[in-house]
Amino acid sequence: MACLPAAPPALGLRRWLGLGFFMLLCLSLGYALEKKVVKTKVGEKVGLPCCHEIPSSESLHNYRVYWQKNTTKVVLAYAQGEMIFKHKQYENRTEMDIRNLTLWISPVEILDNGSYQCVVQQLRTLQNSFVVCDEPVTLFVTADFSKPNVTTEVSAKSCESTEMVVRCSSHGGFPRPKISGFLNNKSVVWNASWVSESSLSLYNVTGKLWLNVTKDVSFTCSVEYNGFAKSTSLLLQKTSNCIVPTVPPSYNVITASSIIIISFLLAITLAARYLPRRVCSYCSKHQDSVEEGVKECTKPPMSSKVSSETSSL
Ligand SMILES: *[C@@H]1O[C@H](CO)[C@@H](O)[C@H](O)[C@H]1NC(C)=O
Ligand SMILES: *[C@@H]1O[C@H](CO)[C@@H](O)[C@H](O)[C@H]1NC(C)=O
Ligand SMILES: *[C@@H]1O[C@H](CO)[C@@H](O)[C@H](O)[C@H]1NC(C)=O
Ligand SMILES: *[C@@H]1O[C@H](CO)[C@@H](O)[C@H](O)[C@H]1NC(C)=O
Ligand SMILES: *[C@@H]1O[C@H](CO)[C@@H](O)[C@H](O)[C@H]1NC(C)=O
Ligand SMILES: *[C@@H]1O[C@H](CO)[C@@H](O)[C@H](O)[C@H]1NC(C)=O
Ligand SMILES: *[C@@H]1O[C@H](CO)[C@@H](O)[C@H](O)[C@H]1NC(C)=O
Ligand SMILES: *[C@@H]1O[C@H](CO)[C@@H](O)[C@H](O)[C@H]1NC(C)=O
Ligand SMILES: *[C@@H]1O[C@H](CO)[C@@H](O)[C@H](O)[C@H]1NC(C)=O
């Protein structure tokens, strides 16, 4: 579409040849337009490529180079090998490579976002100059949002469900973000969400949601901007306190359970006292068994042992 007016009208038998050339032109143009997109983040250093590289046999003296933004604002201008203009907004932040004419910006600011253009003119004589190339470069600037802060506030709870207000907020990013929410990976619609823009053109985003949680669910809040995303997940718990729904858990339960525990402990103690005697009938054979056990049971088993020995003899 963009290259239609530039294409010469195809005539007669040369139609196909012309079409081929036209397609090639379009392809290369499309490729160039597609390729000249630069993405960067606030505070970083970025290089915007130009469309021409000055061969080592020549020098910048024979050229005029203009870097402009949005075709209206001149960022930087070179003529006869010297910088003749630099926009105040780019002062101390920009440099141009004198060979490949790359425009370096460091540190990048949000206002640098936009479409740039590199225009190169070659001087043949003092009166005669021609445009070598003229190409746009798009600079996409992004600033990272903070990791979303998700907070919950229980507004009401019953045995079946917990009603809560979920809030998600993230700040200090660029460009304008989109906020989304997921309940067990299922997309949810925020009851309310808003974006505020500060004087620095950084955005803050907040979302608010009312939920009726009937079982534990995982919740994710995601903030998306310019192909990037920051998200936070957490488990929303149904804060249930209805273990025994019919009988209210009273002292009866506690006393009943303590009686059970006490009698169990009692049984163990009794068993512990009774058990050594039973063990003795076996331990008598082993001379070096536990001292206490041996002491307690030396008398009765000895006789039995003797009797058994005598009987066997
Ligand atoms: C231009 O040259 C610089 C080094 O001088 C290099 O880092 C940069 O990648 C070059 N850019 C292009 C588009 O060739
Ligand atoms: C670029 O220029 C056009 C018209 O010249 C204007 O409508 C647009 O707002 C400008 N964009 C920026 C980012 O300055
Ligand atoms: C650029 O740097 C010079 C010298 O370091 C300083 O005097 C000037 O104020 C700076 N300009 C801007 C716009 O920061
Ligand atoms: C950044 O610049 C690009 C290219 O001009 C434009 O499409 C985009 O809308 C700009 N982004 C913002 C947030 O202004
Ligand atoms: C998250 O938000 C809560 C309530 O606004 C605040 O108290 C807390 O400090 C925030 N946490 C972080 C990490 O920003
Ligand atoms: C949600 O999706 C992620 C990755 O897509 C997966 O690892 C996770 O198990 C999913 N969780 C649930 C509850 O489906
Ligand atoms: C919030 O969403 C719930 C359901 O998700 C809906 O019942 C309620 O009316 C909504 N409230 C507002 C203010 O949009
Ligand atoms: C965005 O959030 C930051 C940090 O919480 C705060 O300092 C700033 O004032 C907020 N900006 C706007 C426009 O709300
Ligand atoms: C929340 O869910 C429970 C159980 O499904 C229901 O009884 C209750 O009315 C719901 N509350 C709201 C505010 O929708």
Coordinates of C-alpha atoms and ligand atoms in Angstrom, one line a residue:
M1 CA 0.0 0.0 0.0
A2 CA 2.7 2.5 1.1
C3 CA 4.8 1.9 -2.0
L4 CA 2.0 2.0 -4.6
P5 CA 2.4 5.7 -5.6
A6 CA 6.2 5.2 -5.8
A7 CA 5.8 2.3 -8.3
P8 CA 6.0 3.2 -11.9
P9 CA 3.1 2.1 -14.0
A10 CA 3.7 -1.2 -15.6
L11 CA 3.4 -1.2 -19.4
G12 CA 2.8 -3.9 -22.1
L13 CA 5.1 -6.8 -22.1
R14 CA 7.3 -5.4 -19.4
R15 CA 4.4 -5.6 -17.1
W16 CA 5.6 -8.7 -15.3
L17 CA 9.2 -7.5 -15.2
G18 CA 7.9 -4.2 -13.7
L19 CA 5.7 -6.1 -11.2
G20 CA 8.7 -8.1 -10.1
F21 CA 10.8 -5.0 -9.6
F22 CA 7.9 -3.4 -7.8
M23 CA 7.4 -6.4 -5.5
L24 CA 11.1 -6.4 -4.7
L25 CA 11.0 -2.7 -3.8
C26 CA 8.0 -3.4 -1.6
L27 CA 9.7 -6.3 0.1
S28 CA 12.8 -4.4 0.8
L29 CA 10.9 -1.4 2.0
G30 CA 8.6 -3.5 4.2
Y31 CA 11.6 -5.3 5.6
A32 CA 13.4 -2.1 6.3
L33 CA 10.3 -0.6 8.0
E34 CA 9.7 -3.6 10.0
K35 CA 13.3 -3.9 11.1
K36 CA 13.7 -0.3 12.2
V37 CA 12.0 -0.7 15.5
V38 CA 14.1 -0.3 18.6
K39 CA 12.8 -1.1 22.1
T40 CA 14.5 0.2 25.2
K41 CA 13.9 0.9 28.9
V42 CA 14.0 4.2 30.8
G43 CA 17.6 4.9 32.0
E44 CA 19.3 2.6 29.5
K45 CA 21.5 3.5 26.5
V46 CA 20.1 3.0 23.1
G47 CA 21.4 3.3 19.6
L48 CA 19.1 4.3 16.7
P49 CA 20.6 3.0 13.4
C50 CA 20.8 5.3 10.4
C51 CA 20.4 4.3 6.8
H52 CA 23.9 5.1 5.6
E53 CA 27.4 4.3 6.6
I54 CA 30.1 6.7 5.5
P55 CA 32.8 4.7 3.6
S56 CA 36.3 4.9 5.1
S57 CA 37.5 6.7 1.9
E58 CA 35.2 9.6 2.6
S59 CA 34.6 11.8 5.6
L60 CA 31.6 13.4 7.3
H61 CA 32.8 16.7 5.7
N62 CA 31.0 15.9 2.5
Y63 CA 27.7 15.2 4.2
R64 CA 24.8 16.8 6.0
V65 CA 23.1 14.6 8.6
Y66 CA 19.9 15.4 10.3
W67 CA 18.3 13.3 13.1
Q68 CA 14.7 14.5 13.7
K69 CA 11.8 13.3 15.7
N70 CA 8.3 12.9 14.4
T71 CA 9.5 14.9 11.2
T72 CA 8.9 18.1 13.1
K73 CA 11.7 18.4 15.7
V74 CA 15.4 18.4 14.9
V75 CA 17.3 16.5 17.5
L76 CA 20.7 16.8 16.1
A77 CA 22.2 18.3 12.9
Y78 CA 25.7 17.9 11.3
A79 CA 27.1 19.9 8.4
Q80 CA 30.6 19.9 7.1
G81 CA 31.7 17.5 9.7
E82 CA 30.5 19.6 12.6
M83 CA 27.5 19.6 14.9
I84 CA 25.5 22.6 14.0
F85 CA 22.5 22.0 16.2
K86 CA 21.3 20.0 19.2
H87 CA 17.9 20.1 20.8
K88 CA 17.9 21.2 24.5
Q89 CA 15.9 18.1 25.4
Y90 CA 18.7 15.9 24.2
E91 CA 21.6 18.0 25.6
N92 CA 24.3 15.9 27.3
R93 CA 22.4 12.7 26.4
T94 CA 23.0 12.2 22.7
E95 CA 26.0 11.4 20.5
M96 CA 26.2 10.5 16.9
D97 CA 28.7 7.9 15.5
I98 CA 30.6 9.7 12.8
R99 CA 30.9 6.6 10.7
N100 CA 27.6 4.7 10.7
L101 CA 25.6 7.8 11.9
T102 CA 23.9 5.9 14.8
L103 CA 22.2 8.2 17.2
W104 CA 23.1 7.2 20.8
I105 CA 20.8 8.3 23.6
S106 CA 21.8 7.7 27.2
P107 CA 20.0 7.8 29.6
V108 CA 16.7 7.2 27.8
E109 CA 13.7 9.2 29.0
I110 CA 10.0 8.5 28.6
L111 CA 9.6 11.6 26.3
D112 CA 12.1 10.0 23.9
N113 CA 9.5 7.6 22.8
G114 CA 8.3 8.1 19.3
S115 CA 9.3 8.0 15.7
Y116 CA 12.7 9.3 14.5
Q117 CA 14.1 10.0 11.1
C118 CA 17.6 10.0 9.8
V119 CA 18.2 12.1 6.8
V120 CA 21.6 12.0 5.0
Q121 CA 22.6 14.4 2.3
Q122 CA 25.8 14.2 0.3
L123 CA 27.4 17.4 -1.0
R124 CA 28.7 17.2 -4.6
T125 CA 29.5 20.8 -5.1
L126 CA 28.7 23.7 -2.8
Q127 CA 25.4 24.2 -4.7
N128 CA 24.6 20.7 -5.5
S129 CA 23.6 18.2 -2.8
F130 CA 21.4 15.1 -3.0
V131 CA 19.6 13.0 -0.4
V132 CA 21.4 9.7 0.1
C133 CA 18.7 8.3 2.3
D134 CA 15.9 9.2 4.5
E135 CA 14.5 6.5 6.9
P136 CA 12.3 6.3 9.9
V137 CA 13.2 4.4 13.1
T138 CA 10.6 3.9 15.8
L139 CA 11.7 4.0 19.4
F140 CA 9.5 2.3 22.0
V141 CA 10.4 3.3 25.5
T142 CA 9.1 1.2 28.4
A143 CA 9.5 1.6 32.2
D144 CA 9.0 -1.4 34.4
F145 CA 6.0 -1.6 36.7
S146 CA 6.6 -2.7 40.3
K147 CA 5.6 -6.3 41.2
P148 CA 1.8 -6.1 41.8
N149 CA 0.9 -5.7 45.5
V150 CA -2.2 -7.8 46.2
T151 CA -4.1 -7.3 49.4
T152 CA -7.3 -8.9 50.7
E153 CA -9.8 -7.8 53.1
V154 CA -12.5 -10.1 54.5
S155 CA -15.8 -8.3 54.5
A156 CA -18.1 -11.2 55.6
K157 CA -17.8 -14.9 56.3
S158 CA -20.0 -17.8 56.9
C159 CA -19.6 -21.5 57.0
E160 CA -20.1 -21.8 53.2
S161 CA -18.1 -18.9 52.0
T162 CA -15.9 -15.9 52.7
E163 CA -16.6 -12.6 51.0
M164 CA -13.5 -10.5 50.4
V165 CA -12.3 -7.4 48.7
V166 CA -9.2 -8.0 46.6
R167 CA -7.0 -5.1 45.6
C168 CA -4.1 -5.2 43.3
S169 CA -1.8 -2.2 42.6
S170 CA 1.4 -1.6 40.7
H171 CA 3.2 1.7 40.0
G172 CA 5.9 3.6 38.1
G173 CA 5.6 2.0 34.7
F174 CA 5.2 3.0 31.0
P175 CA 3.3 2.9 28.7
R176 CA -0.3 2.7 29.8
P177 CA -0.9 -0.8 31.2
K178 CA -3.6 -3.4 31.2
I179 CA -4.6 -5.1 34.4
S180 CA -6.0 -8.6 34.5
G181 CA -7.0 -11.1 37.1
F182 CA -7.1 -14.9 37.2
L183 CA -8.9 -17.2 39.6
N184 CA -7.4 -20.7 39.2
N185 CA -6.2 -19.6 35.7
K186 CA -9.7 -18.4 34.7
S187 CA -9.9 -14.8 33.7
V188 CA -12.0 -12.6 36.0
V189 CA -13.3 -9.1 35.3
W190 CA -12.3 -6.4 37.7
N191 CA -15.1 -4.6 39.4
A192 CA -13.2 -1.5 39.1
S193 CA -9.8 -0.5 37.8
W194 CA -8.1 2.8 37.2
V195 CA -4.8 4.1 35.9
S196 CA -3.3 7.4 37.0
E197 CA -0.6 9.3 35.3
S198 CA 2.0 11.2 37.2
S199 CA 3.8 14.4 36.1
L200 CA 6.7 12.2 34.9
S201 CA 4.2 10.4 32.7
L202 CA 4.7 7.2 34.7
Y203 CA 1.5 5.3 35.3
N204 CA 0.1 3.7 38.4
V205 CA -2.6 1.1 38.1
T206 CA -5.1 -0.3 40.7
G207 CA -7.8 -2.9 40.4
K208 CA -10.5 -3.8 42.9
L209 CA -12.6 -6.9 43.0
W210 CA -15.3 -8.4 45.2
L211 CA -15.1 -12.2 45.6
N212 CA -17.2 -14.9 47.2
V213 CA -14.7 -17.6 48.0
T214 CA -16.3 -21.0 48.7
K215 CA -13.0 -23.0 48.6
D216 CA -9.3 -22.2 48.6
V217 CA -8.4 -20.7 45.2
S218 CA -5.2 -19.4 43.7
F219 CA -5.4 -15.8 42.5
T220 CA -3.1 -14.0 40.1
C221 CA -2.9 -10.3 39.3
S222 CA -1.1 -9.4 36.1
V223 CA 0.0 -6.0 34.8
E224 CA 0.8 -5.9 31.1
Y225 CA 2.6 -3.2 29.1
N226 CA 4.2 -3.1 25.8
G227 CA 4.6 -6.9 25.6
F228 CA 5.9 -7.2 29.2
A229 CA 4.0 -8.5 32.2
K230 CA 4.5 -8.4 35.9
S231 CA 2.3 -10.6 38.1
T232 CA 1.8 -11.8 41.6
S233 CA -0.1 -14.9 42.7
L234 CA -1.4 -15.8 46.1
L235 CA -3.8 -18.4 47.7
L236 CA -7.1 -17.0 48.7
Q237 CA -8.2 -19.1 51.7
K238 CA -11.7 -19.8 52.8
T239 CA -11.3 -18.9 56.4
S240 CA -13.6 -21.5 57.8
N241 CA -14.4 -21.9 61.5
C242 CA -17.3 -24.4 61.1
I243 CA -15.7 -27.7 62.0
V244 CA -18.8 -29.1 63.8
P245 CA -21.7 -27.3 62.3
T246 CA -24.6 -28.8 64.5
V247 CA -23.2 -28.9 68.0
P248 CA -21.3 -25.8 69.0
P249 CA -17.8 -26.8 70.2
S250 CA -18.1 -26.2 74.0
Y251 CA -16.4 -27.4 77.2
N252 CA -18.2 -30.8 76.8
V253 CA -16.0 -31.6 73.8
I254 CA -12.9 -30.5 75.6
T255 CA -13.7 -32.4 78.9
A256 CA -14.7 -35.5 76.9
S257 CA -11.5 -35.4 74.9
S258 CA -9.3 -34.8 78.0
I259 CA -11.0 -37.7 79.8
I260 CA -10.1 -39.9 76.8
I261 CA -6.6 -38.6 76.8
I262 CA -6.2 -39.1 80.6
S263 CA -7.5 -42.6 80.6
F264 CA -5.3 -43.4 77.7
L265 CA -2.3 -42.1 79.5
L266 CA -3.4 -44.1 82.6
A267 CA -3.7 -47.2 80.6
I268 CA -0.1 -46.7 79.3
T269 CA 1.3 -46.2 82.8
L270 CA -0.5 -49.3 84.0
A271 CA 0.8 -51.3 81.1
A272 CA 4.3 -50.0 81.7
R273 CA 4.2 -51.2 85.2
Y274 CA 2.8 -54.6 84.3
L275 CA 4.9 -55.2 81.3
P276 CA 8.4 -55.7 83.0
R277 CA 7.0 -58.8 84.8
R278 CA 6.0 -60.3 81.6
V279 CA 9.4 -59.5 80.1
C280 CA 11.0 -61.3 83.1
S281 CA 9.9 -64.7 82.1
Y282 CA 12.0 -64.2 79.0
C283 CA 14.8 -62.1 80.4
S284 CA 15.8 -64.7 82.9
K285 CA 17.6 -66.6 80.2
H286 CA 19.7 -63.6 79.3
Q287 CA 22.1 -62.9 82.1
D288 CA 23.1 -59.4 81.0
S289 CA 19.7 -57.9 80.5
V290 CA 18.4 -54.6 81.9
E291 CA 19.6 -54.3 85.5
E292 CA 16.2 -53.2 87.0
G293 CA 14.4 -56.0 85.3
V294 CA 17.0 -58.5 86.5
K295 CA 16.8 -57.3 90.1
E296 CA 13.1 -57.4 90.3
C297 CA 12.7 -60.8 88.9
T298 CA 15.7 -62.8 90.1
K299 CA 13.8 -64.6 92.9
P300 CA 10.8 -66.2 91.3
P301 CA 12.3 -67.1 87.9
M302 CA 15.4 -68.6 89.5
S303 CA 13.2 -71.3 91.1
S304 CA 11.4 -71.9 87.9
K305 CA 14.7 -72.1 86.1
V306 CA 16.0 -74.5 88.6
S307 CA 12.9 -76.6 88.4
S308 CA 13.0 -76.6 84.7
E309 CA 16.6 -77.6 84.8
T310 CA 16.0 -80.4 87.2
S311 CA 13.1 -81.6 85.3
S312 CA 15.1 -81.8 82.2
L313 CA 17.9 -83.6 84.0
Ligands
LIG1 C1 27.8 1.8 14.6 O1 29.0 1.7 15.2 C2 29.0 1.4 16.6 C3 30.5 1.5 17.0 O2 31.1 2.6 16.6 C4 28.4 0.1 16.8 O3 28.4 -0.2 18.2 C5 27.0 0.0 16.2 O4 26.5 -1.2 16.4 C6 27.1 0.4 14.8 N1 25.7 0.5 14.3 C7 25.3 0.0 13.1 C8 23.9 0.2 12.8 O5 26.1 -0.5 12.3
LIG2 C1 3.7 13.8 15.6 O1 3.3 14.8 14.6 C2 1.9 14.7 14.4 C3 1.6 15.7 13.3 O2 2.8 16.4 12.9 C4 1.1 15.0 15.6 O3 -0.2 14.8 15.4 C5 1.5 14.0 16.7 O4 0.9 14.2 17.9 C6 3.0 14.0 16.9 N1 3.4 13.0 17.8 C7 4.1 13.2 18.9 C8 4.4 12.0 19.7 O5 4.6 14.3 19.1
LIG3 C1 25.2 19.6 30.1 O1 26.5 19.5 30.7 C2 27.1 20.8 31.0 C3 28.6 20.5 31.5 O2 28.6 19.3 32.2 C4 26.3 21.5 32.0 O3 26.9 22.8 32.2 C5 24.9 21.7 31.4 O4 24.1 22.4 32.4 C6 24.3 20.4 31.0 N1 23.0 20.7 30.4 C7 21.9 20.0 30.7 C8 20.7 20.3 30.0 O5 21.9 19.1 31.6
LIG4 C1 5.6 5.6 21.5 O1 6.0 5.9 20.2 C2 5.3 5.1 19.2 C3 5.9 5.4 17.8 O2 5.6 6.7 17.5 C4 3.8 5.3 19.3 O3 3.2 4.4 18.4 C5 3.4 5.0 20.7 O4 2.0 5.2 20.8 C6 4.1 5.8 21.7 N1 3.7 5.4 23.0 C7 3.2 6.2 23.9 C8 2.8 5.6 25.1 O5 3.1 7.4 23.6
LIG5 C1 0.9 -3.3 49.7 O1 -0.2 -2.5 50.1 C2 -0.5 -2.3 51.4 C3 -1.8 -1.6 51.6 O2 -1.9 -0.5 50.7 C4 0.7 -1.7 52.1 O3 0.5 -1.6 53.5 C5 1.9 -2.5 51.9 O4 3.1 -1.8 52.4 C6 2.2 -2.7 50.4 N1 3.3 -3.6 50.2 C7 4.2 -3.3 49.3 C8 5.3 -4.3 49.2 O5 4.3 -2.3 48.6
LIG6 C1 -2.2 -22.5 35.9 O1 -1.4 -22.4 34.7 C2 0.0 -22.7 35.0 C3 0.8 -22.5 33.8 O2 0.0 -22.1 32.7 C4 0.1 -24.1 35.6 O3 1.4 -24.3 35.9 C5 -0.8 -24.2 36.8 O4 -0.7 -25.5 37.2 C6 -2.2 -23.8 36.5 N1 -3.0 -23.8 37.7 C7 -4.2 -24.3 37.8 C8 -4.9 -24.2 39.1 O5 -4.8 -24.7 36.8
LIG7 C1 -18.7 -6.8 41.3 O1 -18.7 -8.1 40.8 C2 -19.7 -9.0 41.4 C3 -19.6 -10.3 40.8 O2 -18.3 -10.6 40.4 C4 -21.1 -8.4 41.1 O3 -22.1 -9.2 41.7 C5 -21.1 -7.0 41.6 O4 -22.4 -6.4 41.3 C6 -20.0 -6.1 41.0 N1 -20.1 -4.8 41.6 C7 -19.8 -3.7 40.9 C8 -19.8 -2.5 41.7 O5 -19.5 -3.8 39.7
LIG8 C1 2.1 6.4 41.9 O1 2.6 5.6 43.0 C2 3.8 6.1 43.6 C3 4.3 5.1 44.6 O2 3.2 4.4 45.3 C4 3.4 7.4 44.3 O3 4.5 8.0 44.9 C5 2.9 8.4 43.2 O4 2.4 9.6 43.8 C6 1.7 7.7 42.4 N1 1.4 8.6 41.3 C7 0.1 8.9 41.0 C8 -0.1 9.8 39.9 O5 -0.8 8.5 41.7
LIG9 C1 -21.6 -16.5 48.5 O1 -21.7 -17.9 48.2 C2 -22.5 -18.6 49.2 C3 -22.5 -20.0 48.8 O2 -22.5 -20.3 47.4 C4 -24.0 -18.0 49.1 O3 -24.7 -18.6 50.1 C5 -23.9 -16.5 49.5 O4 -25.1 -15.9 49.3 C6 -22.9 -15.8 48.5 N1 -22.8 -14.4 48.9 C7 -22.8 -13.5 48.0 C8 -22.7 -12.1 48.5 O5 -23.0 -13.6 46.8

